[in-house]
Short mmCIF file of C-alpha atoms in Angstrom, two decimals:
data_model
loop_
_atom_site.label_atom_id
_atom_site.label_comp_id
_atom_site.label_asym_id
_atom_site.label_seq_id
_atom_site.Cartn_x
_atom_site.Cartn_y
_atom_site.Cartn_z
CA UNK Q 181 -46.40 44.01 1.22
CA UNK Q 182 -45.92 41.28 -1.22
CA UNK Q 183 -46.93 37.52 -0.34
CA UNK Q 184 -45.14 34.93 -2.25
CA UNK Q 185 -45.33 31.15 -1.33
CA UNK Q 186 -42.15 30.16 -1.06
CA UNK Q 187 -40.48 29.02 -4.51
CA UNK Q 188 -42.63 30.72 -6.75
CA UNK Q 189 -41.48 33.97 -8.54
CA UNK Q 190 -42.27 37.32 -7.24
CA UNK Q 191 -45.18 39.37 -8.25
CA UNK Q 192 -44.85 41.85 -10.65
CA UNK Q 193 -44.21 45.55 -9.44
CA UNK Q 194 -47.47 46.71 -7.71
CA UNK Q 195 -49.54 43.22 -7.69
CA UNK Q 196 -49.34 41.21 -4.96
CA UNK Q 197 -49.40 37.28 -5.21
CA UNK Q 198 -52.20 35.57 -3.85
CA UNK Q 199 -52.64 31.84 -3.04
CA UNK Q 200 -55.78 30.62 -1.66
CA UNK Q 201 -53.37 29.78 2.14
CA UNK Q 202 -52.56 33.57 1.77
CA UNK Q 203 -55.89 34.63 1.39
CA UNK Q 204 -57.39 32.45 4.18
CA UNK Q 205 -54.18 33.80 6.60
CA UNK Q 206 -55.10 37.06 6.25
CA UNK Q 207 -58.69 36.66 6.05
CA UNK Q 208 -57.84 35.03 9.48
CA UNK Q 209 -55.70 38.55 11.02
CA UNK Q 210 -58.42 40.67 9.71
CA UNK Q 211 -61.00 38.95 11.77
CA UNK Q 212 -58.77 38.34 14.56
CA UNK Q 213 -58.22 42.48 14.59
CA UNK Q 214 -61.53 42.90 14.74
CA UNK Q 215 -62.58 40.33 17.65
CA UNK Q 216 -59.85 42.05 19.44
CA UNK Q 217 -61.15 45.69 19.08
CA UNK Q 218 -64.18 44.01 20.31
CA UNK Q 219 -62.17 42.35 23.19
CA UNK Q 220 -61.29 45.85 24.25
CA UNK Q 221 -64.22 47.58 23.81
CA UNK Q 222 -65.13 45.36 26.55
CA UNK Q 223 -62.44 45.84 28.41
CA UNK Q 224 -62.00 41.31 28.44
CA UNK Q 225 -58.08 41.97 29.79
CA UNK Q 226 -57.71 38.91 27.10
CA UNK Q 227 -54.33 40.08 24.77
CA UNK Q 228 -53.87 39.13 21.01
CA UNK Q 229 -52.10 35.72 22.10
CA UNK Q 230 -54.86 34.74 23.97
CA UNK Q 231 -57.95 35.63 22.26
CA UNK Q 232 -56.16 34.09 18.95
CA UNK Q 233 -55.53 30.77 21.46
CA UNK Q 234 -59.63 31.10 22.51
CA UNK Q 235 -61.00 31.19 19.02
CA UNK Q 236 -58.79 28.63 17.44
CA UNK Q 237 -60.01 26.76 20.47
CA UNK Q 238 -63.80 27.32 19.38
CA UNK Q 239 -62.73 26.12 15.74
CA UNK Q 240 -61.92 23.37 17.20
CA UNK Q 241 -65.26 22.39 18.75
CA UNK Q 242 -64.64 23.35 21.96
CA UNK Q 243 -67.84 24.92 23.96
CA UNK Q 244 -67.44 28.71 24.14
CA UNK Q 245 -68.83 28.74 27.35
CA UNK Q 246 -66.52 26.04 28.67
CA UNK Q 247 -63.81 28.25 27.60
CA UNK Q 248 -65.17 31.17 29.06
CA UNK Q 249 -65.68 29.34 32.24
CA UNK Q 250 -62.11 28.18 32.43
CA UNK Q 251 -60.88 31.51 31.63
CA UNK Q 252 -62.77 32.64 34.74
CA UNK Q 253 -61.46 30.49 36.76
CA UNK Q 254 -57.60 30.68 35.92
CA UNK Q 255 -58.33 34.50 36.50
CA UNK Q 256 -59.57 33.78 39.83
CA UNK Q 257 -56.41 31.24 40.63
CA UNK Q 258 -54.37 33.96 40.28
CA UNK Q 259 -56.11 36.97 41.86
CA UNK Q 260 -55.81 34.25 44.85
CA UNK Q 261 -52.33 33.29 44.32
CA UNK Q 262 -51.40 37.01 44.15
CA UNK Q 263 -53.45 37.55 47.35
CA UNK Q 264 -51.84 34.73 48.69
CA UNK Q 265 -48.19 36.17 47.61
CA UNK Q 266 -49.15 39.17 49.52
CA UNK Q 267 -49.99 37.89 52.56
CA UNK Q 268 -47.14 35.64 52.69
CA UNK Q 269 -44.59 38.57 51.72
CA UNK Q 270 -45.77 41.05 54.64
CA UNK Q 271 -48.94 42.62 52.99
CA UNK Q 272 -50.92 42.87 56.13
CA UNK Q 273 -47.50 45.50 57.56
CA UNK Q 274 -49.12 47.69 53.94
CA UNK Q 275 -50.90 50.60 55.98
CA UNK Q 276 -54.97 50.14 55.62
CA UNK Q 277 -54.62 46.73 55.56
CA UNK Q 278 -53.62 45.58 59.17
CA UNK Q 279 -55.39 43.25 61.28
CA UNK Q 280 -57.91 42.42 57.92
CA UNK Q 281 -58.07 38.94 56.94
CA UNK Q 282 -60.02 37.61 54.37
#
């Protein structure tokens, strides 16, 4: 595909327009890609959204380990919640699971 910033003329036929933002944007998707094949290798659960959210974050200064910390514990909020959800909506009537409490 072509990238043009906007108001400037198009590229000729088979060259594609680069401006130093364009190059840095997709310098930024290729690496993104790649932390996300990473991601699934092992098997994080984080999506595209998400991991692109966490290492913007870590530009940012934020402490990696903070984030993973906090990650952590939102995924244990709602593993709890959806516990919670099940309980409240009849779960312990789901057959194996009568009479346990947790």
């Amino acid at each position: 595909s072509q990238n043009q910033t906007q108001g400037s003329k198009p590229a000729a036929p088979g060259r594609t327009l680069w401006t130093p933002m364009a190059e840095e944007a997709e310098d930024r998707r290729e690496a993104l890609d790649i932390f996300f094949e990473i991601s699934s290798i092992l098997k994080t659960g984080l999506n595209k959204e998400s991991l692109n959210a966490l290492v913007g974050l870590c530009e940012l200064g934020v402490n990696p380990e903070a984030l993973a910390e906090a990650v952590r514990d939102l995924r244990a909020q709602k593993e709890a919640a959806a516990l919670e959800e099940r309980r409240a909506g009849g779960g312990a009537a789901t057959p194996g699971r009568a009479g346990r409490d947790r």
